[in-house]
Coordinates of C-alpha atoms in Angstrom, one line a residue:
I954 CA 0.3 0.2 -0.3
F955 CA 1.1 3.4 -0.6
A956 CA -0.6 7.1 0.3
V957 CA 1.0 10.4 1.2
S958 CA 1.5 10.3 5.1
S959 CA 2.0 14.3 5.7
G960 CA -1.1 15.8 4.8
H961 CA -2.8 17.3 1.2
G962 CA -1.6 20.7 -0.8
R963 CA 1.1 22.4 -1.3
C964 CA 4.1 23.0 1.1
G965 CA 8.2 22.8 1.5
V966 CA 8.2 18.7 1.4
A967 CA 6.0 15.5 1.4
V968 CA 6.1 12.5 2.9
I969 CA 5.2 9.8 0.6
R970 CA 5.0 5.9 2.9
T971 CA 4.6 2.4 1.1
S972 CA 3.6 -0.8 3.4
G973 CA 4.6 -4.7 2.7
P974 CA 6.8 -6.2 1.0
G975 CA 6.8 -4.7 -2.3
S976 CA 8.6 -1.9 -0.8
R977 CA 12.0 -2.7 -1.7
G978 CA 10.7 -3.4 -5.3
A979 CA 8.5 0.1 -5.2
L980 CA 12.0 2.5 -3.9
R981 CA 14.2 0.2 -5.6
S982 CA 12.5 0.6 -9.2
L983 CA 11.7 5.0 -8.5
T984 CA 15.4 6.0 -7.8
G985 CA 17.0 3.2 -10.3
H986 CA 19.3 2.4 -8.0
P987 CA 19.4 -1.8 -7.2
E988 CA 21.2 -1.7 -3.9
L989 CA 18.8 -0.2 -0.7
P990 CA 20.1 2.6 0.8
P991 CA 21.0 1.9 4.9
P992 CA 18.1 1.2 7.2
R993 CA 16.6 4.3 8.7
V994 CA 19.6 5.8 6.8
L995 CA 18.0 9.3 4.9
A996 CA 20.1 9.2 0.7
L997 CA 20.0 11.4 -1.9
R998 CA 18.0 10.0 -4.8
R999 CA 16.4 10.5 -8.5
I1000 CA 12.8 9.5 -8.2
H1001 CA 12.2 8.6 -12.4
D1002 CA 8.7 6.7 -13.2
P1003 CA 9.0 3.3 -13.8
V1004 CA 7.4 3.1 -17.0
T1005 CA 8.6 5.8 -19.6
A1006 CA 12.0 6.4 -16.9
E1007 CA 10.6 10.3 -16.8
A1008 CA 12.4 12.4 -13.8
L1009 CA 9.4 13.1 -11.5
D1010 CA 11.8 15.1 -8.7
R1011 CA 14.7 14.3 -6.6
G1012 CA 14.5 13.7 -2.5
L1013 CA 15.5 11.7 0.2
V1014 CA 14.1 8.6 0.9
V1015 CA 14.9 5.5 3.6
W1016 CA 13.8 2.3 3.9
F1017 CA 12.4 0.6 6.8
P1018 CA 13.5 -2.8 7.2
G1019 CA 10.2 -5.2 9.0
P1020 CA 9.9 -6.1 11.8
R1021 CA 11.9 -3.0 12.6
S1022 CA 9.7 0.0 11.0
F1023 CA 5.5 1.1 12.1
T1024 CA 3.8 -1.1 10.2
G1025 CA 6.1 -3.6 11.6
E1026 CA 6.5 -4.8 7.6
D1027 CA 8.9 -3.6 5.2
C1028 CA 8.0 0.3 4.7
A1029 CA 9.9 2.6 2.5
E1030 CA 9.9 6.9 2.5
L1031 CA 10.5 9.1 -0.6
H1032 CA 10.3 12.9 0.7
V1033 CA 9.7 15.0 -2.5
H1034 CA 9.3 18.3 -3.0
G1035 CA 5.8 19.6 -1.8
G1036 CA 3.9 21.0 -5.1
P1037 CA 1.2 19.0 -6.8
A1038 CA 2.2 17.8 -9.6
V1039 CA 5.2 16.4 -8.5
V1040 CA 3.6 14.5 -5.5
S1041 CA 1.0 13.4 -8.5
G1042 CA 3.6 12.0 -10.6
V1043 CA 4.9 10.1 -7.8
L1044 CA 1.7 8.6 -6.9
Q1045 CA 1.3 7.4 -10.7
A1046 CA 4.2 6.3 -10.3
L1047 CA 3.9 3.7 -7.7
G1048 CA 0.8 2.9 -8.5
R1049 CA 2.1 1.7 -11.8
L1050 CA 4.2 -0.6 -10.2
P1051 CA 2.1 -4.6 -9.5
G1052 CA 1.4 -4.8 -6.8
L1053 CA 0.9 -1.9 -4.9
R1054 CA -2.6 0.1 -4.6
P1055 CA -3.7 3.1 -2.4
A1056 CA -4.6 2.7 1.2
E1057 CA -7.4 3.0 2.8
P1058 CA -8.0 5.4 6.4
G1059 CA -6.1 3.9 8.8
E1060 CA -4.3 1.1 7.3
F1061 CA -0.8 1.8 7.7
T1062 CA -2.1 1.7 12.0
R1063 CA -4.0 -1.0 11.1
R1064 CA -1.4 -2.7 10.1
A1065 CA 0.8 -1.9 13.2
F1066 CA -2.1 -3.4 15.5
H1067 CA -2.5 -7.2 13.7
H1068 CA 1.2 -7.4 13.8
G1069 CA 1.9 -5.9 17.6
K1070 CA 3.9 -2.2 17.4
L1071 CA 0.2 -0.9 19.2
D1072 CA -3.4 -1.9 20.5
L1073 CA -6.3 -0.4 20.0
T1074 CA -5.7 1.8 22.4
A1075 CA -2.5 3.7 21.5
A1076 CA -3.7 2.9 18.2
E1077 CA -6.5 5.4 19.5
G1078 CA -4.1 7.6 20.9
L1079 CA -2.3 8.0 17.8
G1080 CA -5.4 9.3 16.1
D1081 CA -6.5 11.1 19.0
L1082 CA -3.1 13.0 18.9
I1083 CA -3.3 13.8 15.3
R1084 CA -6.9 15.6 16.0
A1085 CA -5.9 17.1 19.3
E1086 CA -6.1 21.0 18.8
T1087 CA -5.1 22.2 22.3
E1088 CA -2.2 21.2 24.9
A1089 CA -4.2 19.4 27.3
Q1090 CA -5.5 16.9 24.4
R1091 CA -1.9 16.5 22.9
R1092 CA -0.8 15.6 26.5
Q1093 CA -3.6 12.8 27.1
A1094 CA -3.3 11.5 23.6
L1095 CA 0.8 11.1 23.3
R1096 CA 0.1 9.1 27.3
Q1097 CA -2.3 7.2 25.8
M1098 CA -0.7 6.4 21.9
E1099 CA 3.0 5.4 24.9
G1100 CA 0.7 3.3 25.8
E1101 CA -0.3 4.2 29.5
L1102 CA -3.6 3.3 29.0
G1103 CA -3.1 -0.9 27.5
Q1104 CA -1.3 -1.1 30.3
L1105 CA -3.3 -0.6 33.2
Y1106 CA -5.8 -2.3 31.5
Q1107 CA -3.1 -5.3 30.9
R1108 CA -2.0 -5.2 34.2
W1109 CA -6.4 -6.2 34.9
S1110 CA -6.1 -9.2 33.0
E1111 CA -3.7 -10.6 34.3
T1112 CA -4.9 -10.0 37.8
L1113 CA -7.8 -11.4 36.5
T1114 CA -5.4 -14.2 34.6
Q1115 CA -4.4 -15.6 37.5
A1116 CA -7.4 -15.4 39.7
L1117 CA -9.4 -17.5 36.5
A1118 CA -6.3 -19.6 36.7
H1119 CA -6.6 -20.3 41.1
L1120 CA -9.3 -21.3 41.0
E1121 CA -9.7 -23.5 37.9
A1122 CA -6.4 -25.5 39.8
Y1123 CA -9.9 -25.9 42.7
I1124 CA -11.5 -27.1 39.7
D1125 CA -9.7 -29.3 38.1
F1126 CA -8.0 -30.5 40.6
S1127 CA -10.0 -29.9 44.6
E1128 CA -10.3 -34.0 44.8
D1129 CA -6.5 -35.1 45.2
D1130 CA -5.7 -34.1 48.2
N1131 CA -2.4 -35.2 47.3
V1132 CA -2.1 -32.6 44.3
E1133 CA 1.8 -31.1 43.1
E1134 CA 2.4 -27.4 42.4
E1135 CA 3.9 -28.2 38.9
V1136 CA 0.6 -30.2 38.7
L1137 CA -1.4 -27.1 39.6
L1138 CA 1.5 -24.9 37.5
Q1139 CA 0.1 -27.1 34.1
G1140 CA -3.4 -27.1 35.0
C1141 CA -3.7 -23.7 35.2
G1142 CA -2.0 -22.9 32.0
D1143 CA -3.8 -25.2 30.1
R1144 CA -7.3 -24.6 31.4
A1145 CA -7.4 -21.1 31.3
G1146 CA -5.7 -20.3 28.1
T1147 CA -3.6 -17.9 30.4
H1148 CA -0.1 -18.7 27.5
H1149 CA 1.9 -18.7 30.0
L1150 CA 1.0 -16.0 32.2
C1151 CA 0.5 -18.1 36.1
Y1152 CA 1.4 -17.6 38.6
P1153 CA 2.7 -20.1 41.4
L1154 CA -0.2 -21.5 43.1
P1155 CA 0.0 -21.8 47.2
P1156 CA 2.1 -25.4 48.0
Q1157 CA -0.8 -26.4 50.4
H1158 CA -4.4 -27.6 49.3
P1159 CA -5.9 -25.4 46.4
S1160 CA -8.6 -24.6 48.2
R1161 CA -7.0 -22.6 49.9
S1162 CA -6.5 -20.2 47.4
L1163 CA -10.0 -19.4 47.4
P1164 CA -10.2 -16.7 49.6
A1165 CA -6.8 -14.9 48.3
V1166 CA -9.5 -14.7 44.9
D1167 CA -12.2 -13.7 46.1
A1168 CA -9.9 -10.7 47.4
T1169 CA -8.8 -9.9 44.7
V1170 CA -12.3 -9.8 42.0
R1171 CA -13.4 -7.6 44.8
A1172 CA -10.0 -5.0 44.6
L1173 CA -10.5 -5.0 41.4
E1174 CA -14.1 -4.1 41.0
Q1175 CA -13.7 -1.0 43.3
E1176 CA -11.0 -0.6 41.0
I1177 CA -12.0 -1.0 38.1
G1178 CA -15.3 1.2 39.8
S1179 CA -12.8 3.9 40.6
H1180 CA -11.9 4.3 37.0
L1181 CA -14.9 4.4 35.3
Q1182 CA -16.3 7.0 37.7
N1183 CA -13.5 9.1 37.1
G1184 CA -13.6 8.5 32.9
R1185 CA -15.6 11.1 32.2
R1186 CA -12.9 13.5 32.5
G1187 CA -11.2 11.8 29.5
E1188 CA -13.6 12.5 27.4
L1189 CA -14.7 15.7 28.2
L1190 CA -11.4 16.6 27.4
R1191 CA -11.1 14.5 24.3
G1192 CA -14.6 15.7 22.8
G1193 CA -14.0 19.1 24.3
V1194 CA -16.4 20.7 27.4
R1195 CA -19.6 21.7 26.5
A1196 CA -21.1 24.8 27.4
V1197 CA -23.7 27.0 27.4
I1198 CA -24.7 30.9 27.7
A1199 CA -27.6 31.1 29.0
G1200 CA -29.3 33.8 31.3
P1201 CA -32.9 36.3 29.9
P1202 CA -33.1 38.1 26.7
N1203 CA -31.6 41.1 26.4
V1204 CA -28.5 40.9 29.0
G1205 CA -25.3 40.7 26.5
K1206 CA -25.2 36.5 25.7
S1207 CA -24.2 37.4 22.1
S1208 CA -22.1 39.8 23.1
L1209 CA -20.4 37.8 24.9
L1210 CA -20.1 34.5 22.6
N1211 CA -18.1 37.5 20.1
L1212 CA -16.1 38.9 23.1
L1213 CA -14.9 34.9 23.8
C1214 CA -14.2 34.2 20.3
Q1215 CA -12.9 37.9 18.8
R1216 CA -15.2 37.6 16.2
P1217 CA -18.7 38.2 15.0
A1218 CA -20.4 34.5 15.2
A1219 CA -23.4 35.3 16.6
I1220 CA -25.9 38.8 15.6
V1221 CA -26.2 41.4 18.5
S1222 CA -28.6 43.8 18.5
P1223 CA -30.5 45.6 20.9
V1224 CA -33.9 44.8 20.4
A1225 CA -34.9 41.9 22.5
G1226 CA -34.9 38.4 21.9
T1227 CA -33.0 38.3 18.6
T1228 CA -31.2 35.0 18.6
R1229 CA -33.4 32.4 17.8
D1230 CA -30.9 29.2 17.4
V1231 CA -28.2 28.3 18.4
V1232 CA -24.8 29.3 17.7
E1233 CA -21.6 27.4 18.4
V1234 CA -18.0 27.9 18.6
S1235 CA -15.2 25.7 19.6
L1236 CA -12.5 27.6 21.9
N1237 CA -9.1 26.8 23.4
I1238 CA -9.1 27.9 27.0
G1239 CA -6.2 28.0 28.6
G1240 CA -5.1 24.7 26.6
Y1241 CA -8.6 23.1 27.2
P1242 CA -11.3 22.6 24.7
L1243 CA -14.4 24.3 25.1
V1244 CA -17.6 23.7 22.7
L1245 CA -19.4 27.0 24.0
S1246 CA -22.9 27.7 22.5
D1247 CA -25.2 31.3 22.8
T1248 CA -28.9 30.0 23.5
A1249 CA -32.2 32.8 22.9
G1250 CA -32.9 34.2 26.0
L1251 CA -34.9 33.1 28.3
R1252 CA -38.4 33.9 28.7
D1253 CA -42.0 32.9 28.3
A1254 CA -42.1 33.8 24.2
T1255 CA -45.9 34.4 22.2
D1256 CA -43.9 34.4 18.8
P1257 CA -43.8 30.5 17.5
I1258 CA -39.9 30.7 16.2
E1259 CA -38.8 32.3 19.5
Q1260 CA -40.7 29.5 21.8
E1261 CA -38.6 26.4 19.7
G1262 CA -35.8 29.4 20.4
V1263 CA -36.0 29.1 23.9
S1264 CA -37.3 24.7 24.2
R1265 CA -33.7 24.5 22.3
A1266 CA -32.2 26.7 25.1
R1267 CA -33.9 23.9 27.6
D1268 CA -32.4 21.1 26.0
R1269 CA -28.8 22.7 25.5
L1270 CA -28.9 23.5 29.4
R1271 CA -30.0 20.2 30.4
Q1272 CA -27.0 18.5 28.5
A1273 CA -24.2 21.3 29.1
D1274 CA -21.2 20.4 31.3
L1275 CA -20.6 24.0 32.3
V1276 CA -23.3 27.2 32.1
L1277 CA -22.0 30.5 31.7
A1278 CA -24.7 32.2 33.1
V1279 CA -25.3 35.9 32.3
L1280 CA -27.0 39.0 33.8
D1281 CA -27.1 42.1 33.4
A1282 CA -25.6 44.0 36.2
A1283 CA -27.1 47.7 36.1
A1284 CA -30.5 45.4 36.8
V1285 CA -29.9 42.9 39.1
P1286 CA -30.1 42.5 43.2
T1287 CA -26.8 42.8 45.1
E1288 CA -27.5 41.0 48.0
P1289 CA -26.4 37.2 47.7
A1290 CA -29.4 35.1 48.0
R1291 CA -31.6 37.3 45.6
L1292 CA -29.5 36.8 43.2
G1293 CA -28.9 34.0 44.1
A1294 CA -32.8 32.8 43.8
T1295 CA -32.6 35.2 40.5
L1296 CA -30.6 32.5 38.7
G1297 CA -32.3 30.4 40.0
S1298 CA -35.1 31.0 38.1
F1299 CA -33.8 29.6 35.4
L1300 CA -31.4 27.2 35.2
P1301 CA -32.4 24.0 35.5
P1302 CA -33.2 22.3 39.3
T1303 CA -30.0 19.0 38.2
A1304 CA -27.5 22.5 37.0
P1305 CA -24.1 21.7 35.8
P1306 CA -21.2 23.4 37.4
C1307 CA -21.9 27.8 36.6
I1308 CA -19.7 30.8 36.8
L1309 CA -22.0 33.6 37.1
V1310 CA -20.8 36.3 35.1
L1311 CA -22.5 40.1 35.2
N1312 CA -22.3 41.8 32.1
K1313 CA -23.3 45.8 30.9
A1314 CA -20.9 46.5 34.1
D1315 CA -19.9 50.1 32.4
L1316 CA -23.2 50.7 33.2
L1317 CA -23.4 50.6 36.5
Q1318 CA -22.7 53.7 39.0
G1319 CA -23.3 53.5 42.4
G1320 CA -24.1 50.0 42.7
R1321 CA -20.1 48.0 41.6
G1322 CA -18.7 47.9 46.0
A1323 CA -22.0 46.4 46.4
L1324 CA -21.7 44.7 43.3
H1325 CA -18.2 43.8 44.1
D1326 CA -18.7 42.4 47.4
T1327 CA -21.4 39.6 46.4
C1328 CA -19.5 38.5 43.8
S1329 CA -17.0 37.3 46.5
C1330 CA -19.3 36.6 48.6
G1331 CA -18.0 32.8 49.0
D1332 CA -20.1 29.4 48.8
S1333 CA -23.2 31.4 49.3
L1334 CA -23.0 31.2 45.2
P1335 CA -21.2 30.1 42.0
P1336 CA -17.8 31.3 40.6
T1337 CA -18.8 35.0 39.7
T1338 CA -17.7 38.1 37.9
L1339 CA -18.6 41.0 36.2
L1340 CA -17.7 41.7 33.0
S1341 CA -18.1 44.8 30.3
C1342 CA -18.5 43.2 26.9
Q1343 CA -18.0 46.3 25.7
T1344 CA -14.9 47.5 26.6
G1345 CA -13.8 43.9 27.6
E1346 CA -12.9 45.4 31.5
G1347 CA -13.2 41.6 33.8
L1348 CA -12.5 39.3 30.3
D1349 CA -9.3 38.7 32.3
H1350 CA -10.7 37.2 35.0
L1351 CA -13.0 35.8 33.6
L1352 CA -10.9 34.0 31.0
E1353 CA -9.3 33.2 34.8
L1354 CA -12.2 30.7 36.5
L1355 CA -13.0 29.2 32.6
A1356 CA -9.3 28.2 33.2
R1357 CA -10.6 26.9 36.7
Q1358 CA -13.7 25.1 35.4
L1359 CA -12.5 23.2 32.1
A1360 CA -9.2 22.2 34.5
Q1361 CA -11.4 20.8 37.2
L1362 CA -13.7 19.4 34.8
C1363 CA -10.7 17.3 32.8
G1364 CA -8.2 17.1 35.2
D1365 CA -4.7 17.0 34.2
P1366 CA -4.1 13.9 32.2
L1367 CA -0.3 13.9 33.5
S1368 CA -1.0 13.5 37.3
G1369 CA -2.7 10.1 38.5
S1370 CA -3.8 7.2 36.4
P1371 CA -4.0 7.4 32.8
T1372 CA -8.2 8.4 32.4
L1373 CA -10.3 6.1 29.7
T1374 CA -11.5 8.3 26.5
Q1375 CA -13.3 6.5 24.6
S1376 CA -18.0 5.1 24.9
R1377 CA -15.8 2.3 23.9
H1378 CA -13.5 1.9 27.1
S1379 CA -17.1 2.9 29.0
H1380 CA -19.1 0.5 27.4
H1381 CA -16.2 -2.3 27.8
L1382 CA -16.1 -1.5 31.5
G1383 CA -19.0 -1.5 32.4
G1384 CA -19.6 -4.9 31.5
C1385 CA -15.8 -6.1 33.5
V1386 CA -17.5 -4.6 36.7
A1387 CA -20.8 -5.6 35.9
A1388 CA -19.1 -9.2 36.0
L1389 CA -17.0 -9.0 38.9
A1390 CA -20.1 -7.8 40.4
R1391 CA -22.2 -10.9 39.9
Y1392 CA -19.4 -13.4 40.9
E1393 CA -20.1 -14.9 43.9
P1394 CA -17.7 -15.9 47.1
E1395 CA -16.6 -19.6 48.4
R1396 CA -19.3 -20.5 50.8
R1397 CA -22.1 -19.6 47.7
R1398 CA -21.4 -20.3 44.6
D1399 CA -21.0 -22.3 41.9
L1400 CA -17.5 -22.3 40.9
G1401 CA -18.1 -22.9 37.5
L1402 CA -20.0 -20.5 36.9
A1403 CA -17.7 -18.4 39.4
A1404 CA -14.8 -19.0 37.2
E1405 CA -17.5 -17.6 34.0
R1406 CA -17.9 -14.3 35.1
L1407 CA -14.0 -14.1 35.1
R1408 CA -13.9 -15.4 32.1
V1409 CA -17.0 -12.6 30.8
A1410 CA -14.3 -9.9 32.2
R1411 CA -11.3 -10.9 30.8
R1412 CA -12.8 -10.7 27.9
H1413 CA -14.5 -6.8 28.1
L1414 CA -11.0 -6.2 29.2
G1415 CA -9.7 -7.8 26.1
C1416 CA -11.8 -6.0 23.6
I1417 CA -10.4 -2.8 25.2
T1418 CA -6.6 -3.6 24.0
G1419 CA -7.6 -5.7 21.2
H1420 CA -6.2 -8.7 22.6
V1421 CA -10.1 -10.7 22.5
G1422 CA -12.4 -10.4 20.0
A1423 CA -11.8 -7.6 18.0
E1424 CA -12.4 -8.2 14.1
D1425 CA -15.8 -7.0 14.6
I1426 CA -15.2 -3.0 16.4
L1427 CA -11.3 -2.8 13.5
D1428 CA -13.8 -0.9 11.3
I1429 CA -15.2 1.1 13.3
I1430 CA -11.4 2.4 15.1
F1431 CA -10.0 2.7 11.5
R1432 CA -12.2 4.4 9.2
D1433 CA -11.4 7.8 11.2
F1434 CA -8.0 7.8 10.6
C1435 CA -6.9 9.7 7.3
V1436 CA -5.1 8.2 4.4
G1437 CA -1.6 7.3 5.2
K1438 CA -1.6 6.5 8.1

């Protein structure tokens, strides 16, 4: 297979990659050199069309013999000038060679997976790294691509393998009081399918290891459950925190959107009810991704179109991860209790985290000091700031509050255990925890059923990393990759 791996469009240098057993012959044909350059060493070569012998370009070529390559197969790269005519000429020349074809999206990474160069979590991390737009997204994706998440899941899988080996050894040999330790070890390997990942069993009677298995299963259930609870952070960081600007009409919601994205993304008018539909923009705030939505003013509307806009605004509020509640600073009460009641009048009962923005601060007269005190009143109100969309006053403080809230929602991608990033992970981890929850202690269980539940739990973990039952999900994972990766 072959493809451009450096993106498309006019550029200084374009990288064209091949992978597969035909790479050696393709490199020889295009360079006209019978001898390949030393592995992983750049060599300057004139590149020709092998059919017409026409010179296409002069560039650098690299030879990566398998298995020491990205895909695990023989690979070659041609670093040519990035003009569209040059790239097109080289691709056409490759296409004329027998046994070569254009790569499908994600096919290079899929081959790397099949050759054991990376597991599915690392492949997903690579895709996230290519699509990363913020610093925090890059950190999380790089950590996953380097295998930390896969190593965590593999450790859990090995723990389950050990527990299953002990349990099945007891099922196989519990009637033999004179069983030898070596026999138990052989039994665990044969029955559990552990591929020599077994751990030594206690030299005593096998039944004495069962309480330890029970304790291992309960501890693993708790650890995976905690990982699932924190998993929302990784998904938020990967897809972006959904924030909604909400409030009554004509308080400056659209002006706030335009101020944050530094362009006229929404129409601004002194007429109340101008915004009828949801306007959405993507922002980078402090290295964290934010998907910000401007919505219609919340009120009892009579116009059918505005009613639909208000309905959509309330739907977005229910789905939001963060709310920027906007009020007119010149029209709100200065007492914290009354201001909190005003805020609660348009937020849903189970509202997500909120930042209260008191806009139009430039219109304040004598009440500015009282509102400043209200903004710092403590726990009775959410984080609150005075802002003027007209003059930009208070914007830095708002950005600081936003960055702080995003950091709390997404967490630090470099600290602690790696977090899950895909709904696919959540689904299989939920299935794993459910199987472990149905595992019953020694005194109440059917041992065969208990062993099957451990197998189900281990199968769910294997589906995440691709070590078990991966075929049905490969297309879903790799179809979103770009061609050439």
